[in-house]
mmCIF file of C-alpha atoms in Angstrom:
data_model
loop_
_atom_site.group_PDB
_atom_site.id
_atom_site.type_symbol
_atom_site.label_atom_id
_atom_site.label_comp_id
_atom_site.label_asym_id
_atom_site.label_seq_id
_atom_site.Cartn_x
_atom_site.Cartn_y
_atom_site.Cartn_z
ATOM 1 C CA UNK H 1 -26.233 -2.946 5.107
ATOM 2 C CA UNK H 2 -23.287 -3.748 2.789
ATOM 3 C CA UNK H 3 -21.138 -4.539 5.812
ATOM 4 C CA UNK H 4 -21.334 -0.894 6.991
ATOM 5 C CA UNK H 5 -23.241 1.015 9.664
ATOM 6 C CA UNK H 6 -25.806 2.446 7.221
ATOM 7 C CA UNK H 7 -29.419 1.668 8.097
ATOM 8 C CA UNK H 8 -31.839 0.659 5.360
ATOM 9 C CA UNK H 9 -33.938 3.789 5.952
ATOM 10 C CA UNK H 10 -30.880 6.010 5.446
ATOM 11 C CA UNK H 11 -30.013 4.149 2.254
ATOM 12 C CA UNK H 12 -33.622 4.576 1.096
ATOM 13 C CA UNK H 13 -33.446 8.341 1.706
ATOM 14 C CA UNK H 14 -30.105 8.413 -0.098
ATOM 15 C CA UNK H 15 -31.706 6.856 -3.182
ATOM 16 C CA UNK H 16 -34.690 9.234 -3.102
ATOM 17 C CA UNK H 17 -32.514 12.322 -2.643
ATOM 18 C CA UNK H 18 -30.200 11.210 -5.450
ATOM 19 C CA UNK H 19 -33.197 10.742 -7.748
ATOM 20 C CA UNK H 20 -34.486 14.244 -6.901
ATOM 21 C CA UNK H 21 -31.040 15.731 -7.556
ATOM 22 C CA UNK H 22 -30.755 13.986 -10.934
ATOM 23 C CA UNK H 23 -34.277 15.084 -11.853
ATOM 24 C CA UNK H 24 -33.470 18.671 -10.880
ATOM 25 C CA UNK H 25 -30.230 18.517 -12.836
ATOM 26 C CA UNK H 26 -32.158 17.372 -15.901
ATOM 27 C CA UNK H 27 -34.723 20.181 -15.691
ATOM 28 C CA UNK H 28 -32.099 22.806 -14.834
ATOM 29 C CA UNK H 29 -30.165 22.348 -18.073
ATOM 30 C CA UNK H 30 -32.171 25.053 -19.832
ATOM 31 C CA UNK H 31 -33.069 27.062 -16.768
ATOM 32 C CA UNK H 32 -31.099 29.911 -15.262
ATOM 33 C CA UNK H 33 -33.135 30.488 -12.098
ATOM 34 C CA UNK H 34 -30.906 30.990 -9.088
ATOM 35 C CA UNK H 35 -33.544 29.326 -6.881
ATOM 36 C CA UNK H 36 -33.274 26.160 -8.967
ATOM 37 C CA UNK H 37 -29.502 26.183 -8.589
ATOM 38 C CA UNK H 38 -29.892 26.699 -4.857
ATOM 39 C CA UNK H 39 -32.220 23.718 -4.712
ATOM 40 C CA UNK H 40 -29.726 21.614 -6.670
ATOM 41 C CA UNK H 41 -26.915 22.516 -4.249
ATOM 42 C CA UNK H 42 -29.227 21.717 -1.345
ATOM 43 C CA UNK H 43 -29.989 18.298 -2.809
ATOM 44 C CA UNK H 44 -26.290 17.540 -3.283
ATOM 45 C CA UNK H 45 -25.660 18.437 0.364
ATOM 46 C CA UNK H 46 -28.435 16.079 1.471
ATOM 47 C CA UNK H 47 -26.944 13.280 -0.619
ATOM 48 C CA UNK H 48 -23.560 13.941 1.018
ATOM 49 C CA UNK H 49 -25.195 14.059 4.461
ATOM 50 C CA UNK H 50 -26.947 10.707 3.987
ATOM 51 C CA UNK H 51 -23.821 9.087 2.528
ATOM 52 C CA UNK H 52 -21.321 10.305 5.137
ATOM 53 C CA UNK H 53 -23.634 9.960 8.107
ATOM 54 C CA UNK H 54 -24.877 6.576 6.944
ATOM 55 C CA UNK H 55 -21.664 4.815 5.946
ATOM 56 C CA UNK H 56 -19.347 6.363 8.543
ATOM 57 C CA UNK H 57 -17.752 5.414 10.854
ATOM 58 C CA UNK H 58 -15.985 2.393 9.364
ATOM 59 C CA UNK H 59 -13.059 0.477 10.822
ATOM 60 C CA UNK H 60 -10.735 0.569 7.810
ATOM 61 C CA UNK H 61 -11.063 4.315 7.213
ATOM 62 C CA UNK H 62 -7.607 5.928 6.722
ATOM 63 C CA UNK H 63 -6.544 8.334 9.427
ATOM 64 C CA UNK H 64 -7.610 8.800 13.053
ATOM 65 C CA UNK H 65 -11.086 7.731 14.150
ATOM 66 C CA UNK H 66 -12.128 11.273 15.074
ATOM 67 C CA UNK H 67 -11.582 12.354 11.462
ATOM 68 C CA UNK H 68 -14.698 10.453 10.444
ATOM 69 C CA UNK H 69 -16.785 12.396 12.954
ATOM 70 C CA UNK H 70 -15.244 15.656 11.785
ATOM 71 C CA UNK H 71 -16.415 14.781 8.257
ATOM 72 C CA UNK H 72 -19.934 13.728 9.275
ATOM 73 C CA UNK H 73 -20.480 16.642 11.669
ATOM 74 C CA UNK H 74 -18.925 19.058 9.184
ATOM 75 C CA UNK H 75 -21.320 18.002 6.431
ATOM 76 C CA UNK H 76 -24.269 18.171 8.843
ATOM 77 C CA UNK H 77 -23.306 21.693 9.980
ATOM 78 C CA UNK H 78 -22.849 22.848 6.377
ATOM 79 C CA UNK H 79 -26.246 21.374 5.495
ATOM 80 C CA UNK H 80 -28.055 23.076 8.379
ATOM 81 C CA UNK H 81 -26.474 26.447 7.596
ATOM 82 C CA UNK H 82 -27.371 26.060 3.927
ATOM 83 C CA UNK H 83 -30.998 25.241 4.769
ATOM 84 C CA UNK H 84 -31.160 28.488 6.745
ATOM 85 C CA UNK H 85 -29.519 30.298 3.813
ATOM 86 C CA UNK H 86 -32.107 28.754 1.481
ATOM 87 C CA UNK H 87 -34.986 29.989 3.631
ATOM 88 C CA UNK H 88 -33.376 33.423 3.999
ATOM 89 C CA UNK H 89 -33.392 33.678 0.196
ATOM 90 C CA UNK H 90 -36.930 32.306 0.037
ATOM 91 C CA UNK H 91 -38.223 35.063 2.320
ATOM 92 C CA UNK H 92 -35.741 37.772 1.335
ATOM 93 C CA UNK H 93 -34.416 37.849 4.904
ATOM 94 C CA UNK H 94 -31.189 39.734 5.495
ATOM 95 C CA UNK H 95 -30.872 39.208 9.239
ATOM 96 C CA UNK H 96 -33.148 38.169 12.084
ATOM 97 C CA UNK H 97 -32.847 39.223 15.719
ATOM 98 C CA UNK H 98 -29.564 38.951 17.619
ATOM 99 C CA UNK H 99 -27.618 39.724 14.429
ATOM 100 C CA UNK H 100 -28.359 36.226 13.123
ATOM 101 C CA UNK H 101 -27.039 36.619 9.598
ATOM 102 C CA UNK H 102 -25.954 33.570 7.623
ATOM 103 C CA UNK H 103 -22.312 34.446 8.143
ATOM 104 C CA UNK H 104 -22.714 34.777 11.898
ATOM 105 C CA UNK H 105 -24.699 31.543 12.141
ATOM 106 C CA UNK H 106 -21.996 29.689 10.203
ATOM 107 C CA UNK H 107 -19.274 31.119 12.467
ATOM 108 C CA UNK H 108 -21.263 30.242 15.607
ATOM 109 C CA UNK H 109 -21.802 26.634 14.469
ATOM 110 C CA UNK H 110 -18.151 26.165 13.446
ATOM 111 C CA UNK H 111 -16.680 27.683 16.618
ATOM 112 C CA UNK H 112 -19.112 25.703 18.777
ATOM 113 C CA UNK H 113 -18.037 22.471 17.065
ATOM 114 C CA UNK H 114 -14.378 23.167 17.798
ATOM 115 C CA UNK H 115 -14.828 24.463 21.344
ATOM 116 C CA UNK H 116 -17.652 22.226 22.536
ATOM 117 C CA UNK H 117 -16.926 19.005 20.632
ATOM 118 C CA UNK H 118 -13.338 18.655 19.423
ATOM 119 C CA UNK H 119 -11.562 20.120 22.442
ATOM 120 C CA UNK H 120 -13.634 18.153 25.021
ATOM 121 C CA UNK H 121 -13.111 14.985 22.963
ATOM 122 C CA UNK H 122 -9.329 15.367 22.949
ATOM 123 C CA UNK H 123 -9.339 16.195 26.682
ATOM 124 C CA UNK H 124 -11.647 13.392 27.835
ATOM 125 C CA UNK H 125 -11.328 10.886 24.979
ATOM 126 C CA UNK H 126 -15.082 10.406 25.388
ATOM 127 C CA UNK H 127 -17.263 10.723 22.320
ATOM 128 C CA UNK H 128 -20.497 10.725 24.336
ATOM 129 C CA UNK H 129 -19.318 13.565 26.599
ATOM 130 C CA UNK H 130 -18.187 15.662 23.639
ATOM 131 C CA UNK H 131 -21.439 15.001 21.823
ATOM 132 C CA UNK H 132 -23.480 16.013 24.871
ATOM 133 C CA UNK H 133 -21.508 19.229 25.430
ATOM 134 C CA UNK H 134 -21.886 20.204 21.777
ATOM 135 C CA UNK H 135 -25.503 19.305 21.087
ATOM 136 C CA UNK H 136 -27.257 20.712 24.152
ATOM 137 C CA UNK H 137 -26.222 24.396 23.655
ATOM 138 C CA UNK H 138 -26.660 24.103 19.885
ATOM 139 C CA UNK H 139 -30.137 22.665 20.402
ATOM 140 C CA UNK H 140 -31.082 25.622 22.617
ATOM 141 C CA UNK H 141 -29.839 28.069 19.971
ATOM 142 C CA UNK H 142 -31.725 26.142 17.263
ATOM 143 C CA UNK H 143 -35.029 26.342 19.131
ATOM 144 C CA UNK H 144 -34.539 30.065 19.728
ATOM 145 C CA UNK H 145 -33.959 30.462 15.997
ATOM 146 C CA UNK H 146 -37.086 28.374 15.320
ATOM 147 C CA UNK H 147 -39.148 30.708 17.497
ATOM 148 C CA UNK H 148 -37.707 33.841 15.884
ATOM 149 C CA UNK H 149 -38.238 32.459 12.384
ATOM 150 C CA UNK H 150 -41.823 31.539 13.254
ATOM 151 C CA UNK H 151 -42.477 35.070 14.500
ATOM 152 C CA UNK H 152 -40.913 36.405 11.318
ATOM 153 C CA UNK H 153 -43.106 34.503 8.854
ATOM 154 C CA UNK H 154 -46.284 33.791 10.804
ATOM 155 C CA UNK H 155 -49.374 35.494 9.445
ATOM 156 C CA UNK H 156 -52.512 33.439 10.104
ATOM 157 C CA UNK H 157 -54.750 35.980 8.352
ATOM 158 C CA UNK H 158 -52.907 35.621 5.056
ATOM 159 C CA UNK H 159 -55.560 34.735 2.444
ATOM 160 C CA UNK H 160 -53.141 33.308 -0.154
ATOM 161 C CA UNK H 161 -53.155 29.472 0.134
ATOM 162 C CA UNK H 162 -49.776 29.242 -1.609
ATOM 163 C CA UNK H 163 -48.156 31.516 0.985
ATOM 164 C CA UNK H 164 -49.798 29.617 3.854
ATOM 165 C CA UNK H 165 -48.564 26.270 2.526
ATOM 166 C CA UNK H 166 -45.065 27.634 2.022
ATOM 167 C CA UNK H 167 -44.958 28.930 5.599
ATOM 168 C CA UNK H 168 -45.998 25.568 7.040
ATOM 169 C CA UNK H 169 -43.454 23.669 4.951
ATOM 170 C CA UNK H 170 -40.720 26.144 5.884
ATOM 171 C CA UNK H 171 -41.490 25.612 9.554
ATOM 172 C CA UNK H 172 -41.094 21.847 9.034
ATOM 173 C CA UNK H 173 -37.615 22.499 7.627
ATOM 174 C CA UNK H 174 -36.541 24.722 10.517
ATOM 175 C CA UNK H 175 -38.059 22.334 13.066
ATOM 176 C CA UNK H 176 -35.987 19.517 11.562
ATOM 177 C CA UNK H 177 -32.809 21.550 12.098
ATOM 178 C CA UNK H 178 -33.821 22.289 15.688
ATOM 179 C CA UNK H 179 -34.505 18.601 16.400
ATOM 180 C CA UNK H 180 -31.247 17.348 14.858
ATOM 181 C CA UNK H 181 -29.062 18.038 17.949
ATOM 182 C CA UNK H 182 -31.609 16.288 20.175
ATOM 183 C CA UNK H 183 -31.710 13.249 17.880
ATOM 184 C CA UNK H 184 -27.903 13.198 17.902
ATOM 185 C CA UNK H 185 -27.547 13.258 21.681
ATOM 186 C CA UNK H 186 -30.170 10.523 22.092
ATOM 187 C CA UNK H 187 -27.867 8.099 20.306
ATOM 188 C CA UNK H 188 -26.966 6.566 16.952
ATOM 189 C CA UNK H 189 -30.496 5.810 15.817
ATOM 190 C CA UNK H 190 -30.199 6.490 12.109
ATOM 191 C CA UNK H 191 -33.828 5.790 11.328
ATOM 192 C CA UNK H 192 -34.857 8.643 13.667
ATOM 193 C CA UNK H 193 -32.133 11.176 12.907
ATOM 194 C CA UNK H 194 -32.134 10.802 9.142
ATOM 195 C CA UNK H 195 -35.921 10.692 8.924
ATOM 196 C CA UNK H 196 -36.112 14.011 10.783
ATOM 197 C CA UNK H 197 -33.468 15.655 8.600
ATOM 198 C CA UNK H 198 -34.777 14.341 5.298
ATOM 199 C CA UNK H 199 -38.191 15.756 6.175
ATOM 200 C CA UNK H 200 -36.556 19.163 5.751
ATOM 201 C CA UNK H 201 -35.500 18.300 2.196
ATOM 202 C CA UNK H 202 -38.881 16.838 1.301
ATOM 203 C CA UNK H 203 -40.608 19.937 2.693
ATOM 204 C CA UNK H 204 -38.438 22.262 0.594
ATOM 205 C CA UNK H 205 -38.980 20.004 -2.429
ATOM 206 C CA UNK H 206 -42.718 20.379 -1.849
ATOM 207 C CA UNK H 207 -42.278 24.172 -1.724
ATOM 208 C CA UNK H 208 -40.571 24.183 -5.125
ATOM 209 C CA UNK H 209 -43.156 21.826 -6.643
ATOM 210 C CA UNK H 210 -46.021 23.868 -5.191
ATOM 211 C CA UNK H 211 -44.498 27.080 -6.556
ATOM 212 C CA UNK H 212 -44.252 25.561 -10.020
ATOM 213 C CA UNK H 213 -47.916 24.482 -9.874
ATOM 214 C CA UNK H 214 -48.871 27.940 -8.580
ATOM 215 C CA UNK H 215 -47.164 29.569 -11.544
ATOM 216 C CA UNK H 216 -48.788 27.124 -13.950
ATOM 217 C CA UNK H 217 -52.177 27.832 -12.391
ATOM 218 C CA UNK H 218 -51.623 31.538 -13.027
ATOM 219 C CA UNK H 219 -50.072 30.992 -16.457
ATOM 220 C CA UNK H 220 -52.982 32.578 -18.297
ATOM 221 C CA UNK H 221 -52.692 35.742 -16.219
ATOM 222 C CA UNK H 222 -48.953 35.992 -16.737
ATOM 223 C CA UNK H 223 -48.715 34.808 -20.326
ATOM 224 C CA UNK H 224 -48.935 38.248 -21.945
ATOM 225 C CA UNK H 225 -46.375 39.630 -19.488
ATOM 226 C CA UNK H 226 -43.851 36.908 -20.319
ATOM 227 C CA UNK H 227 -44.660 36.911 -24.012
ATOM 228 C CA UNK H 228 -43.973 40.619 -24.514
ATOM 229 C CA UNK H 229 -40.254 40.483 -23.852
ATOM 230 C CA UNK H 230 -39.930 37.145 -25.592
ATOM 231 C CA UNK H 231 -41.609 38.510 -28.722
ATOM 232 C CA UNK H 232 -39.069 41.290 -28.819
ATOM 233 C CA UNK H 233 -36.396 38.618 -29.234
ATOM 234 C CA UNK H 234 -38.288 35.943 -31.112
ATOM 235 C CA UNK H 235 -41.645 36.056 -32.869
ATOM 236 C CA UNK H 236 -42.379 32.393 -32.167
ATOM 237 C CA UNK H 237 -43.504 32.385 -28.549
ATOM 238 C CA UNK H 238 -44.273 29.092 -26.844
ATOM 239 C CA UNK H 239 -47.181 29.099 -24.404
ATOM 240 C CA UNK H 240 -45.223 28.469 -21.235
ATOM 241 C CA UNK H 241 -43.779 30.336 -18.298
ATOM 242 C CA UNK H 242 -40.513 31.957 -19.332
ATOM 243 C CA UNK H 243 -38.493 32.073 -16.121
ATOM 244 C CA UNK H 244 -35.584 33.840 -17.803
ATOM 245 C CA UNK H 245 -37.645 37.041 -18.168
ATOM 246 C CA UNK H 246 -38.664 37.499 -14.551
ATOM 247 C CA UNK H 247 -37.151 36.053 -11.403
ATOM 248 C CA UNK H 248 -39.137 33.819 -9.055
ATOM 249 C CA UNK H 249 -39.817 36.699 -6.650
ATOM 250 C CA UNK H 250 -40.680 39.062 -9.492
ATOM 251 C CA UNK H 251 -43.270 36.566 -10.743
ATOM 252 C CA UNK H 252 -44.862 36.449 -7.277
ATOM 253 C CA UNK H 253 -44.892 40.250 -7.052
ATOM 254 C CA UNK H 254 -46.263 40.580 -10.594
ATOM 255 C CA UNK H 255 -49.129 38.179 -9.804
ATOM 256 C CA UNK H 256 -49.926 40.207 -6.689
ATOM 257 C CA UNK H 257 -49.898 43.467 -8.676
ATOM 258 C CA UNK H 258 -52.241 41.898 -11.229
ATOM 259 C CA UNK H 259 -54.546 41.072 -8.295
ATOM 260 C CA UNK H 260 -54.560 44.822 -7.608
ATOM 261 C CA UNK H 261 -52.915 44.488 -4.200
ATOM 262 C CA UNK H 262 -51.144 47.501 -2.766
ATOM 263 C CA UNK H 263 -47.395 47.393 -2.191
ATOM 264 C CA UNK H 264 -48.061 47.345 1.533
ATOM 265 C CA UNK H 265 -50.301 44.272 1.271
ATOM 266 C CA UNK H 266 -47.853 42.554 -1.070
ATOM 267 C CA UNK H 267 -45.072 43.184 1.431
ATOM 268 C CA UNK H 268 -47.228 41.709 4.185
ATOM 269 C CA UNK H 269 -48.132 38.630 2.119
ATOM 270 C CA UNK H 270 -44.545 37.919 1.066
ATOM 271 C CA UNK H 271 -42.964 38.936 4.407
ATOM 272 C CA UNK H 272 -40.661 41.492 2.819
ATOM 273 C CA UNK H 273 -40.208 45.240 3.196
ATOM 274 C CA UNK H 274 -42.425 47.579 1.201
ATOM 275 C CA UNK H 275 -39.302 49.149 -0.289
ATOM 276 C CA UNK H 276 -38.263 45.680 -1.513
ATOM 277 C CA UNK H 277 -41.631 45.263 -3.226
ATOM 278 C CA UNK H 278 -41.158 48.645 -4.872
ATOM 279 C CA UNK H 279 -37.712 47.579 -6.096
ATOM 280 C CA UNK H 280 -39.081 44.330 -7.537
ATOM 281 C CA UNK H 281 -41.925 46.249 -9.174
ATOM 282 C CA UNK H 282 -39.466 48.654 -10.817
ATOM 283 C CA UNK H 283 -37.568 45.693 -12.261
ATOM 284 C CA UNK H 284 -40.811 44.169 -13.521
ATOM 285 C CA UNK H 285 -41.872 47.406 -15.219
ATOM 286 C CA UNK H 286 -38.451 47.820 -16.816
ATOM 287 C CA UNK H 287 -38.392 44.248 -18.127
ATOM 288 C CA UNK H 288 -41.918 44.436 -19.527
ATOM 289 C CA UNK H 289 -41.496 47.817 -21.188
ATOM 290 C CA UNK H 290 -43.899 49.899 -19.087
ATOM 291 C CA UNK H 291 -43.293 53.053 -17.100
ATOM 292 C CA UNK H 292 -45.321 52.469 -13.939
ATOM 293 C CA UNK H 293 -47.907 50.329 -12.140
ATOM 294 C CA UNK H 294 -50.884 51.943 -13.843
ATOM 295 C CA UNK H 295 -49.446 51.268 -17.290
ATOM 296 C CA UNK H 296 -48.587 47.687 -16.256
ATOM 297 C CA UNK H 297 -52.153 47.001 -15.113
ATOM 298 C CA UNK H 298 -53.610 48.636 -18.191
ATOM 299 C CA UNK H 299 -51.546 46.490 -20.517
ATOM 300 C CA UNK H 300 -51.618 43.122 -18.761
ATOM 301 C CA UNK H 301 -54.636 42.948 -16.479
ATOM 302 C CA UNK H 302 -57.489 41.000 -17.991
ATOM 303 C CA UNK H 303 -60.721 42.894 -18.492
ATOM 304 C CA UNK H 304 -63.746 41.349 -16.834
#
């Protein structure tokens, strides 16, 4: 299309992702949620990924030919690392097995690109050989990470449909990252590669949309909690979720407390440590002006 190498499917994904980014930017003007900012940054990275990977390489690009691949692979690596970072924040993960922190994963991907792609390319002057040497080990690492992440979040007995849906969508995102190296080594089939990668963005978009609907569904239960702090600042309280009062995770924990779940069960449902639940609960109690869990339930739990 347009005299470039971009496939119509890639251009279509570029338009969709740009629309989602603009829509998020519009709704984030009055929001301060860090998760919404993270989603906005993720969307911008996907737009950059579709644009660079779709339009490059081109013949009249200034500089050496390999520079275009450094740009496209660099954006792709940054995107994959950021998706992992996004999911780490989503599940409050600090580190998985094998010391797989975000920092270490970023270093591993960057060093592998230099050692397994750039150096072999300059030595052999063969793009296919360099691509093969880089993608095969990275693909193996990605599938190991996929397995570890699955073990980390899998909980088939979880009764909360929202949590179950989020887990499935998160697995789609991680699976897309794991399949990217394989799609790359197969060849320059944009319609395959970019479809696989954009599935990750659409899955995370679905997570955010589903979370918003989940909060709306539980709006009546949470309204008095949100309204209390708002009333202290302003007597005119609109009947809506006030994200500025509680963070996204605090809302999830608060809803679980209102369902009379123990901290242990909340930790199991949200895949976080019990001490983390306790910390979130302390923040919730402080923000809502209560001293402890019993006082919180007494004030905000609806009587049957």
